[in-house]
Amino acid sequence: MKPTKYDALKLENQLCFPLYAAAKEVVRRYKPFLDPLGLTYTQYITMMVMWEHKELTVSQIGEYVHLDTGTLTPMLKKMESNGLIFRQRGRKDERETIVSITPEGKALRKQAIEVPAKISSCVNLTLDEALQLKSLLEKIII
Amino acid sequence: MKPTKYDALKLENQLCFPLYAAAKEVVRRYKPFLDPLGLTYTQYITMMVMWEHKELTVSQIGEYVHLDTGTLTPMLKKMESNGLIFRQRGRKDERETIVSITPEGKALRKQAIEVPAKISSCVNLTLDEALQLKSLLEKIII
DNA sequence: TAAAATTTAATTGCATACGACTAAAAATAT
DNA sequence: ATATTTTTAGTCGTATGCAATTAAATTTTA
């Protein structure tokens, strides 16, 4: 094939497209394992943070999961109505909303424990490749 | 730190989260370069395909960009109203919608030619790392 | 050929994403 | 102490994303 000045604009020559496609693909592969837990992928990563920290402000959650309040507020309300967390205004600083994990939220951890192993077995990478990939991705995120 | 059976559920031990975060980050970095062209990232990758093929059915576009009709139909209508493409039912097979590029759509390619170089200069990877990353990502997508 | 199955887009409903804006509270400056 | 600035969530508008359903056209089957 004759190279042209437009080669850089071909989908197959992009780095970012495989990244975009792989991310969506992985979220899709989580779905069958998360559906039984009643979690979406975004709710799942939020629960991971809550399992570790028990109590965080909205913006602290946002820093961990890289999401802003426009995404988090409606999702946290949903998770609250599903009984996983509860939200209350900060006593000391009434600007912030403190998100805390409920007993039901805590209990879900036991079921979620199976998920990571199930996922790694359906992502076709060796442990070595996975570590390599992770380190390359972290260079992008900074 | 003492390891626990829940370590696999920590966000920092995930492979998929950096993938998810990096993909969103890259789309964000495209925005300043795509805004002047009046394109979103999804529209941009669709235009890449249209620049190569001039005429495709909706599902053919979907195969290239990994999106289904639920996403594509509204977006293609938007792109049509923006003058980049036009849509018409197939003459031979009236089930399919043929998407064709307009002269304005073609003309946009000249401006878009600058985008890939601008992006690579703000993704902090060497050429070698980028190729390595791409090959790892393609193993995930299959 | 008529009925059944398949293919193709479109539609609908739900869940993100994010930028821009608003409102309230707290921190800072004058 | 008051005015200004900053911080923090929440809201709104636009754009994805995808599963499930629908509808129309085509192909296959009986």
Tab-separated table of C-alpha atoms (C1' of nucleotides) in Angstrom:
chain	number	residue	atom	x	y	z
A	1	MET	CA	0.000	0.000	0.000
A	2	LYS	CA	1.329	3.410	-1.002
A	3	PRO	CA	1.831	5.651	2.057
A	4	THR	CA	0.093	9.017	1.986
A	5	LYS	CA	0.202	12.108	4.142
A	6	TYR	CA	-3.132	11.005	5.588
A	7	ASP	CA	-1.797	7.734	7.027
A	8	ALA	CA	-1.665	9.251	10.501
A	9	LEU	CA	-5.432	9.741	10.281
A	10	LYS	CA	-6.183	6.072	9.719
A	11	LEU	CA	-7.943	4.289	12.549
A	12	GLU	CA	-5.541	1.346	12.380
A	13	ASN	CA	-2.587	3.662	12.964
A	14	GLN	CA	-4.028	5.148	16.133
A	15	LEU	CA	-2.849	4.366	19.631
A	16	CYS	CA	-5.778	6.036	21.328
A	17	PHE	CA	-8.454	4.052	19.560
A	18	PRO	CA	-7.325	0.633	20.859
A	19	LEU	CA	-7.164	2.233	24.289
A	20	TYR	CA	-10.714	3.533	23.947
A	21	ALA	CA	-11.965	0.237	22.524
A	22	ALA	CA	-10.180	-1.928	25.105
A	23	ALA	CA	-11.561	0.109	27.996
A	24	LYS	CA	-15.115	-0.305	26.744
A	25	GLU	CA	-14.514	-3.995	26.088
A	26	VAL	CA	-13.294	-4.572	29.628
A	27	VAL	CA	-16.312	-2.806	31.146
A	28	ARG	CA	-18.490	-5.070	28.994
A	29	ARG	CA	-16.698	-8.150	30.326
A	30	TYR	CA	-17.298	-7.063	33.897
A	31	LYS	CA	-21.041	-6.857	33.340
A	32	PRO	CA	-21.911	-10.571	33.710
A	33	PHE	CA	-19.994	-10.685	36.998
A	34	LEU	CA	-21.320	-7.398	38.360
A	35	ASP	CA	-24.969	-7.832	37.370
A	36	PRO	CA	-25.554	-10.484	40.064
A	37	LEU	CA	-24.181	-8.014	42.638
A	38	GLY	CA	-26.499	-5.277	41.349
A	39	LEU	CA	-23.515	-3.065	40.536
A	40	THR	CA	-22.499	-1.186	37.408
A	41	TYR	CA	-18.766	-0.879	36.701
A	42	THR	CA	-18.668	2.698	37.949
A	43	GLN	CA	-20.510	1.722	41.117
A	44	TYR	CA	-18.095	-1.196	41.541
A	45	ILE	CA	-14.972	0.973	41.525
A	46	THR	CA	-16.730	3.361	43.901
A	47	MET	CA	-17.520	0.494	46.246
A	48	MET	CA	-13.855	-0.575	46.112
A	49	VAL	CA	-12.940	2.812	47.486
A	50	MET	CA	-15.695	2.702	50.103
A	51	TRP	CA	-14.648	-0.775	51.258
A	52	GLU	CA	-11.214	0.630	51.983
A	53	HIS	CA	-12.204	3.941	53.538
A	54	LYS	CA	-15.694	3.555	55.073
A	55	GLU	CA	-16.255	7.333	54.984
A	56	LEU	CA	-15.243	9.902	52.347
A	57	THR	CA	-16.451	13.199	50.923
A	58	VAL	CA	-17.802	13.291	47.392
A	59	SER	CA	-14.712	15.011	46.064
A	60	GLN	CA	-12.403	12.512	47.772
A	61	ILE	CA	-14.246	9.718	46.003
A	62	GLY	CA	-13.896	11.722	42.802
A	63	GLU	CA	-10.123	11.864	43.199
A	64	TYR	CA	-9.903	8.128	43.633
A	65	VAL	CA	-12.153	7.151	40.759
A	66	HIS	CA	-11.397	10.128	38.473
A	67	LEU	CA	-14.980	11.358	38.233
A	68	ASP	CA	-16.523	14.740	38.939
A	69	THR	CA	-19.629	15.665	40.890
A	70	GLY	CA	-21.738	15.812	37.743
A	71	THR	CA	-21.283	12.063	37.434
A	72	LEU	CA	-20.957	11.146	41.096
A	73	THR	CA	-23.895	12.955	42.695
A	74	PRO	CA	-26.617	11.145	40.717
A	75	MET	CA	-24.794	7.821	40.987
A	76	LEU	CA	-24.272	8.155	44.752
A	77	LYS	CA	-27.965	8.977	45.147
A	78	LYS	CA	-28.751	5.809	43.252
A	79	MET	CA	-26.369	3.785	45.425
A	80	GLU	CA	-27.964	5.335	48.501
A	81	SER	CA	-31.426	4.316	47.334
A	82	ASN	CA	-30.014	0.833	46.762
A	83	GLY	CA	-28.868	0.761	50.391
A	84	LEU	CA	-25.102	0.516	49.782
A	85	ILE	CA	-24.100	3.892	51.228
A	86	PHE	CA	-25.615	6.880	52.947
A	87	ARG	CA	-24.937	10.576	52.468
A	88	GLN	CA	-25.014	13.303	55.079
A	89	ARG	CA	-23.760	16.876	55.286
A	90	GLY	CA	-20.498	17.361	57.181
A	91	ARG	CA	-21.073	18.433	60.815
A	92	LYS	CA	-17.923	20.520	60.909
A	93	ASP	CA	-18.041	21.799	57.319
A	94	GLU	CA	-21.504	21.940	55.862
A	95	ARG	CA	-20.253	22.380	52.318
A	96	GLU	CA	-19.188	18.788	52.082
A	97	THR	CA	-21.298	15.670	51.808
A	98	ILE	CA	-19.933	12.718	53.736
A	99	VAL	CA	-20.519	9.370	52.082
A	100	SER	CA	-20.473	6.379	54.426
A	101	ILE	CA	-20.794	2.697	53.758
A	102	THR	CA	-23.808	0.807	55.170
A	103	PRO	CA	-23.744	-2.730	56.605
A	104	GLU	CA	-25.302	-3.945	53.338
A	105	GLY	CA	-22.526	-2.173	51.463
A	106	LYS	CA	-19.920	-3.848	53.649
A	107	ALA	CA	-21.572	-7.226	53.214
A	108	LEU	CA	-21.350	-6.964	49.434
A	109	ARG	CA	-17.572	-7.164	49.683
A	110	LYS	CA	-17.734	-10.876	50.435
A	111	GLN	CA	-19.545	-11.534	47.166
A	112	ALA	CA	-17.321	-9.156	45.206
A	113	ILE	CA	-14.186	-10.982	46.302
A	114	GLU	CA	-14.664	-13.434	43.420
A	115	VAL	CA	-14.777	-10.768	40.715
A	116	PRO	CA	-11.072	-9.923	40.173
A	117	ALA	CA	-10.082	-13.549	39.567
A	118	LYS	CA	-12.986	-14.068	37.175
A	119	ILE	CA	-12.005	-10.983	35.215
A	120	SER	CA	-8.323	-11.845	34.937
A	121	SER	CA	-9.246	-15.230	33.553
A	122	CYS	CA	-11.176	-13.607	30.703
A	123	VAL	CA	-8.638	-10.902	29.870
A	124	ASN	CA	-6.127	-12.652	27.656
A	125	LEU	CA	-2.909	-11.425	29.203
A	126	THR	CA	-0.147	-13.132	31.145
A	127	LEU	CA	0.679	-11.689	34.556
A	128	ASP	CA	3.780	-10.176	33.055
A	129	GLU	CA	1.898	-8.513	30.228
A	130	ALA	CA	-0.684	-7.183	32.656
A	131	LEU	CA	1.995	-5.538	34.804
A	132	GLN	CA	3.665	-4.087	31.732
A	133	LEU	CA	0.352	-2.733	30.471
A	134	LYS	CA	-0.461	-1.224	33.844
A	135	SER	CA	2.827	0.587	34.038
A	136	LEU	CA	2.422	1.988	30.520
A	137	LEU	CA	-1.108	3.166	31.292
A	138	GLU	CA	0.054	4.902	34.440
A	139	LYS	CA	2.461	6.960	32.367
A	140	ILE	CA	-0.518	8.309	30.462
A	141	ILE	CA	-2.572	9.170	33.511
A	142	ILE	CA	0.267	10.866	35.392
B	1	MET	CA	1.161	-3.303	55.113
B	2	LYS	CA	-0.305	-6.663	56.062
B	3	PRO	CA	-1.814	-8.417	53.027
B	4	THR	CA	-5.457	-9.486	53.335
B	5	LYS	CA	-7.763	-11.639	51.285
B	6	TYR	CA	-9.375	-8.421	50.068
B	7	ASP	CA	-6.219	-7.066	48.423
B	8	ALA	CA	-7.486	-8.077	44.998
B	9	LEU	CA	-10.410	-5.702	45.545
B	10	LYS	CA	-8.235	-2.632	46.054
B	11	LEU	CA	-8.391	-0.033	43.335
B	12	GLU	CA	-4.601	0.272	43.218
B	13	ASN	CA	-4.278	-3.434	42.463
B	14	GLN	CA	-6.585	-3.299	39.473
B	15	LEU	CA	-5.485	-3.478	35.873
B	16	CYS	CA	-8.845	-2.465	34.464
B	17	PHE	CA	-9.113	0.785	36.365
B	18	PRO	CA	-5.964	2.363	34.865
B	19	LEU	CA	-7.271	1.258	31.488
B	20	TYR	CA	-10.623	2.912	32.158
B	21	ALA	CA	-8.991	6.053	33.558
B	22	ALA	CA	-6.409	6.342	30.773
B	23	ALA	CA	-9.049	6.027	28.063
B	24	LYS	CA	-11.098	8.843	29.568
B	25	GLU	CA	-7.979	10.938	30.047
B	26	VAL	CA	-6.986	10.557	26.409
B	27	VAL	CA	-10.446	11.569	25.191
B	28	ARG	CA	-10.145	14.656	27.412
B	29	ARG	CA	-6.791	15.516	25.841
B	30	TYR	CA	-8.276	15.304	22.359
B	31	LYS	CA	-10.961	17.847	23.209
B	32	PRO	CA	-8.913	21.053	22.774
B	33	PHE	CA	-7.770	19.856	19.343
B	34	LEU	CA	-11.162	18.561	18.219
B	35	ASP	CA	-13.280	21.474	19.465
B	36	PRO	CA	-11.976	23.796	16.717
B	37	LEU	CA	-13.015	21.178	14.148
B	38	GLY	CA	-16.476	20.921	15.699
B	39	LEU	CA	-15.956	17.207	16.359
B	40	THR	CA	-16.374	15.075	19.457
B	41	TYR	CA	-13.977	12.161	19.900
B	42	THR	CA	-16.592	9.661	18.764
B	43	GLN	CA	-17.392	11.760	15.724
B	44	TYR	CA	-13.652	12.045	15.015
B	45	ILE	CA	-13.062	8.304	14.872
B	46	THR	CA	-16.189	7.980	12.743
B	47	MET	CA	-14.843	10.604	10.352
B	48	MET	CA	-11.535	8.699	10.171
B	49	VAL	CA	-13.468	5.739	8.862
B	50	MET	CA	-15.492	7.891	6.466
B	51	TRP	CA	-12.360	9.569	5.101
B	52	GLU	CA	-11.078	6.136	4.157
B	53	HIS	CA	-14.267	4.607	2.797
B	54	LYS	CA	-16.514	7.427	1.540
B	55	GLU	CA	-19.607	5.222	1.806
B	56	LEU	CA	-20.556	2.635	4.438
B	57	THR	CA	-23.654	1.170	6.080
B	58	VAL	CA	-24.360	1.978	9.715
B	59	SER	CA	-23.357	-1.486	10.855
B	60	GLN	CA	-20.109	-1.365	8.876
B	61	ILE	CA	-19.223	1.847	10.678
B	62	GLY	CA	-20.168	0.118	13.921
B	63	GLU	CA	-17.705	-2.694	13.239
B	64	TYR	CA	-14.895	-0.247	12.648
B	65	VAL	CA	-15.504	1.976	15.650
B	66	HIS	CA	-16.944	-0.702	17.978
B	67	LEU	CA	-20.265	1.033	18.548
B	68	ASP	CA	-23.828	-0.166	18.080
B	69	THR	CA	-26.783	1.499	16.416
B	70	GLY	CA	-28.096	2.835	19.710
B	71	THR	CA	-25.048	5.083	19.842
B	72	LEU	CA	-24.469	5.558	16.137
B	73	THR	CA	-27.924	6.473	14.841
B	74	PRO	CA	-28.335	9.636	16.949
B	75	MET	CA	-24.713	10.624	16.385
B	76	LEU	CA	-24.898	10.124	12.628
B	77	LYS	CA	-28.054	12.245	12.544
B	78	LYS	CA	-26.161	14.950	14.384
B	79	MET	CA	-23.246	14.693	11.960
B	80	GLU	CA	-25.706	14.867	9.081
B	81	SER	CA	-27.265	18.032	10.475
B	82	ASN	CA	-23.723	19.407	10.798
B	83	GLY	CA	-23.172	18.732	7.101
B	84	LEU	CA	-20.374	16.164	7.402
B	85	ILE	CA	-22.229	13.157	6.033
B	86	PHE	CA	-25.562	12.212	4.551
B	87	ARG	CA	-27.711	9.176	5.115
B	88	GLN	CA	-29.946	7.414	2.642
B	89	ARG	CA	-31.665	4.047	2.478
B	90	GLY	CA	-29.924	1.407	0.357
B	91	ARG	CA	-31.330	1.239	-3.197
B	92	LYS	CA	-30.730	-2.502	-3.481
B	93	ASP	CA	-31.476	-3.404	0.154
B	94	GLU	CA	-33.818	-1.006	1.865
B	95	ARG	CA	-33.026	-2.349	5.317
B	96	GLU	CA	-29.658	-0.677	5.348
B	97	THR	CA	-28.831	2.991	5.684
B	98	ILE	CA	-25.928	4.108	3.545
B	99	VAL	CA	-23.792	6.796	5.098
B	100	SER	CA	-21.787	8.907	2.649
B	101	ILE	CA	-19.294	11.669	3.205
B	102	THR	CA	-20.105	15.198	1.958
B	103	PRO	CA	-17.621	17.630	0.386
B	104	GLU	CA	-17.557	19.502	3.725
B	105	GLY	CA	-16.781	16.222	5.464
B	106	LYS	CA	-13.957	15.558	3.016
B	107	ALA	CA	-12.611	19.077	3.445
B	108	LEU	CA	-12.358	18.623	7.203
B	109	ARG	CA	-9.644	16.037	6.666
B	110	LYS	CA	-7.135	18.742	5.805
B	111	GLN	CA	-7.630	20.402	9.173
B	112	ALA	CA	-7.672	17.109	11.034
B	113	ILE	CA	-4.294	16.139	9.632
B	114	GLU	CA	-2.611	18.097	12.443
B	115	VAL	CA	-4.412	16.258	15.246
B	116	PRO	CA	-2.426	12.986	15.529
B	117	ALA	CA	0.911	14.754	15.938
B	118	LYS	CA	-0.530	17.136	18.524
B	119	ILE	CA	-1.915	14.230	20.519
B	120	SER	CA	1.263	12.170	20.484
B	121	SER	CA	3.171	15.150	21.818
B	122	CYS	CA	0.889	15.318	24.850
B	123	VAL	CA	0.771	11.596	25.581
B	124	ASN	CA	3.932	10.925	27.543
B	125	LEU	CA	5.156	7.813	25.806
B	126	THR	CA	8.136	7.049	23.635
B	127	LEU	CA	7.411	5.561	20.222
B	128	ASP	CA	8.580	2.225	21.541
B	129	GLU	CA	6.300	2.352	24.554
B	130	ALA	CA	3.373	3.370	22.365
B	131	LEU	CA	3.880	0.371	20.074
B	132	GLN	CA	4.208	-1.941	23.056
B	133	LEU	CA	1.045	-0.519	24.601
B	134	LYS	CA	-0.843	-0.866	21.364
B	135	SER	CA	0.101	-4.499	20.973
B	136	LEU	CA	-0.931	-5.274	24.563
B	137	LEU	CA	-4.276	-3.515	24.089
B	138	GLU	CA	-4.962	-5.458	20.924
B	139	LYS	CA	-4.626	-8.690	22.885
B	140	ILE	CA	-7.507	-7.534	25.055
B	141	ILE	CA	-9.771	-6.567	22.193
B	142	ILE	CA	-9.136	-9.804	20.260
C	1	DT	C1'	-44.926	-19.383	-3.116
C	2	DA	C1'	-46.264	-18.633	1.669
C	3	DA	C1'	-44.521	-18.914	6.319
C	4	DA	C1'	-40.651	-18.580	9.282
C	5	DA	C1'	-36.257	-16.957	10.322
C	6	DT	C1'	-32.783	-13.576	9.790
C	7	DT	C1'	-30.876	-9.170	9.021
C	8	DT	C1'	-30.723	-4.251	9.491
C	9	DA	C1'	-31.730	0.261	11.649
C	10	DA	C1'	-34.201	2.758	14.667
C	11	DT	C1'	-36.134	3.509	19.208
C	12	DT	C1'	-36.370	3.378	24.171
C	13	DG	C1'	-34.672	3.258	28.778
C	14	DC	C1'	-31.028	3.450	31.879
C	15	DA	C1'	-26.367	4.752	33.243
C	16	DT	C1'	-22.513	7.216	32.628
C	17	DA	C1'	-19.308	11.402	31.503
C	18	DC	C1'	-18.192	16.126	31.660
C	19	DG	C1'	-18.325	21.305	31.116
C	20	DA	C1'	-20.653	25.257	32.717
C	21	DC	C1'	-23.250	27.217	36.018
C	22	DT	C1'	-25.429	27.945	40.690
C	23	DA	C1'	-25.700	28.213	45.597
C	24	DA	C1'	-24.124	27.790	50.045
C	25	DA	C1'	-20.540	27.708	53.352
C	26	DA	C1'	-15.923	28.642	54.818
C	27	DA	C1'	-11.579	30.957	54.446
C	28	DT	C1'	-9.118	35.058	53.443
C	29	DA	C1'	-8.272	39.850	52.873
C	30	DT	C1'	-8.950	44.546	53.827
D	1	DA	C1'	-16.247	42.972	60.993
D	2	DT	C1'	-17.387	43.009	56.398
D	3	DA	C1'	-16.409	42.141	51.649
D	4	DT	C1'	-14.155	39.094	48.574
D	5	DT	C1'	-12.484	34.827	47.227
D	6	DT	C1'	-12.348	30.006	47.404
D	7	DT	C1'	-14.181	25.579	48.147
D	8	DT	C1'	-17.666	22.131	47.757
D	9	DA	C1'	-21.829	19.880	45.950
D	10	DG	C1'	-25.529	19.993	43.167
D	11	DT	C1'	-27.939	20.975	38.705
D	12	DC	C1'	-28.448	21.258	33.818
D	13	DG	C1'	-27.450	20.389	29.057
D	14	DT	C1'	-25.192	17.665	25.695
D	15	DA	C1'	-23.029	13.447	24.207
D	16	DT	C1'	-22.102	8.922	24.644
D	17	DG	C1'	-22.783	3.703	25.520
D	18	DC	C1'	-25.414	-0.413	25.501
D	19	DA	C1'	-29.230	-3.891	26.196
D	20	DA	C1'	-33.687	-4.830	24.776
D	21	DT	C1'	-37.378	-4.105	21.826
D	22	DT	C1'	-39.600	-2.867	17.518
D	23	DA	C1'	-40.344	-2.580	12.630
D	24	DA	C1'	-39.365	-3.292	8.056
D	25	DA	C1'	-37.110	-5.737	4.416
D	26	DT	C1'	-34.811	-9.785	2.831
D	27	DT	C1'	-33.584	-14.556	2.835
D	28	DT	C1'	-34.447	-19.208	3.849
D	29	DT	C1'	-37.337	-23.048	4.433
D	30	DA	C1'	-41.071	-26.061	4.005
